[in-house]
Amino acid sequence: MTRTISTPEAAEAITGIANAAANAITGVAQADPAAAQILAVALAAAILICTTAGTALVVRHQRRRRTPPTDD
């Protein structure tokens, strides 16, 4: 089941994910700086992929709502 979330809810979720990622990178950096760099790149890529996918879903949803019905 899906539900629509508001922009503030989405922003709060994204902020929470970013903070968790920053905490993970900081923790790893204390033990192994090289591993922290790899983790940072991996997390940045994951965030980019998720953001792009989310944007695509929003655009698709908006287009679907704006498309007038066809007379077939």
Coordinates of C-alpha atoms in Angstrom, one line a residue:
M1 CA 0.0 0.0 0.0
T2 CA 1.3 3.4 -0.9
R3 CA 0.4 6.8 0.5
T4 CA 1.2 10.3 -0.6
I5 CA 3.5 12.3 1.6
S6 CA 3.8 16.1 1.8
T7 CA 6.9 18.1 0.8
P8 CA 7.8 18.7 4.5
E9 CA 7.6 15.0 5.2
A10 CA 9.8 14.2 2.2
A11 CA 12.3 16.8 3.2
E12 CA 12.4 15.5 6.8
A13 CA 12.9 11.9 5.5
I14 CA 15.7 13.0 3.2
T15 CA 17.4 15.0 6.0
G16 CA 17.2 11.9 8.3
I17 CA 18.8 9.7 5.6
A18 CA 21.6 12.3 5.0
N19 CA 22.3 12.6 8.7
A20 CA 22.4 8.8 9.1
A21 CA 24.8 8.6 6.2
A22 CA 27.0 11.4 7.7
N23 CA 27.1 9.6 11.0
A24 CA 28.1 6.3 9.3
I25 CA 30.9 8.0 7.3
T26 CA 32.2 9.7 10.5
G27 CA 32.2 6.4 12.4
V28 CA 34.0 4.5 9.6
A29 CA 36.5 7.4 9.1
Q30 CA 37.7 7.0 12.7
A31 CA 38.7 3.4 12.0
D32 CA 39.6 3.5 8.3
P33 CA 39.8 6.7 6.3
A34 CA 40.1 4.9 3.0
A35 CA 37.0 2.9 3.7
A36 CA 35.2 6.1 4.6
Q37 CA 35.9 7.6 1.2
I38 CA 34.5 4.5 -0.5
L39 CA 31.5 4.6 1.7
A40 CA 30.9 8.3 1.0
V41 CA 31.0 7.7 -2.8
A42 CA 28.7 4.7 -2.5
L43 CA 26.2 6.7 -0.3
A44 CA 26.3 9.7 -2.6
A45 CA 25.6 7.4 -5.6
A46 CA 22.7 5.8 -3.8
I47 CA 21.2 9.2 -2.8
L48 CA 21.5 10.4 -6.4
I49 CA 19.8 7.3 -7.7
C50 CA 17.0 7.5 -5.2
T51 CA 16.5 11.2 -5.8
T52 CA 16.4 10.7 -9.6
A53 CA 13.9 7.9 -9.3
G54 CA 11.7 9.9 -6.9
T55 CA 11.7 12.9 -9.3
A56 CA 10.8 10.6 -12.2
L57 CA 7.9 9.2 -10.3
V58 CA 6.6 12.6 -9.3
V59 CA 6.9 13.9 -12.9
R60 CA 5.2 10.7 -14.2
H61 CA 2.4 11.2 -11.7
Q62 CA 1.9 14.8 -12.6
R63 CA 1.8 14.0 -16.3
R64 CA -0.7 11.3 -15.8
R65 CA -3.0 13.7 -13.9
R66 CA -2.7 16.4 -16.6
T67 CA -3.3 14.2 -19.6
P68 CA -6.9 14.7 -20.8
P69 CA -8.9 11.6 -21.6
T70 CA -8.9 10.6 -25.3
D71 CA -12.1 9.8 -27.3
D72 CA -11.5 6.4 -28.6

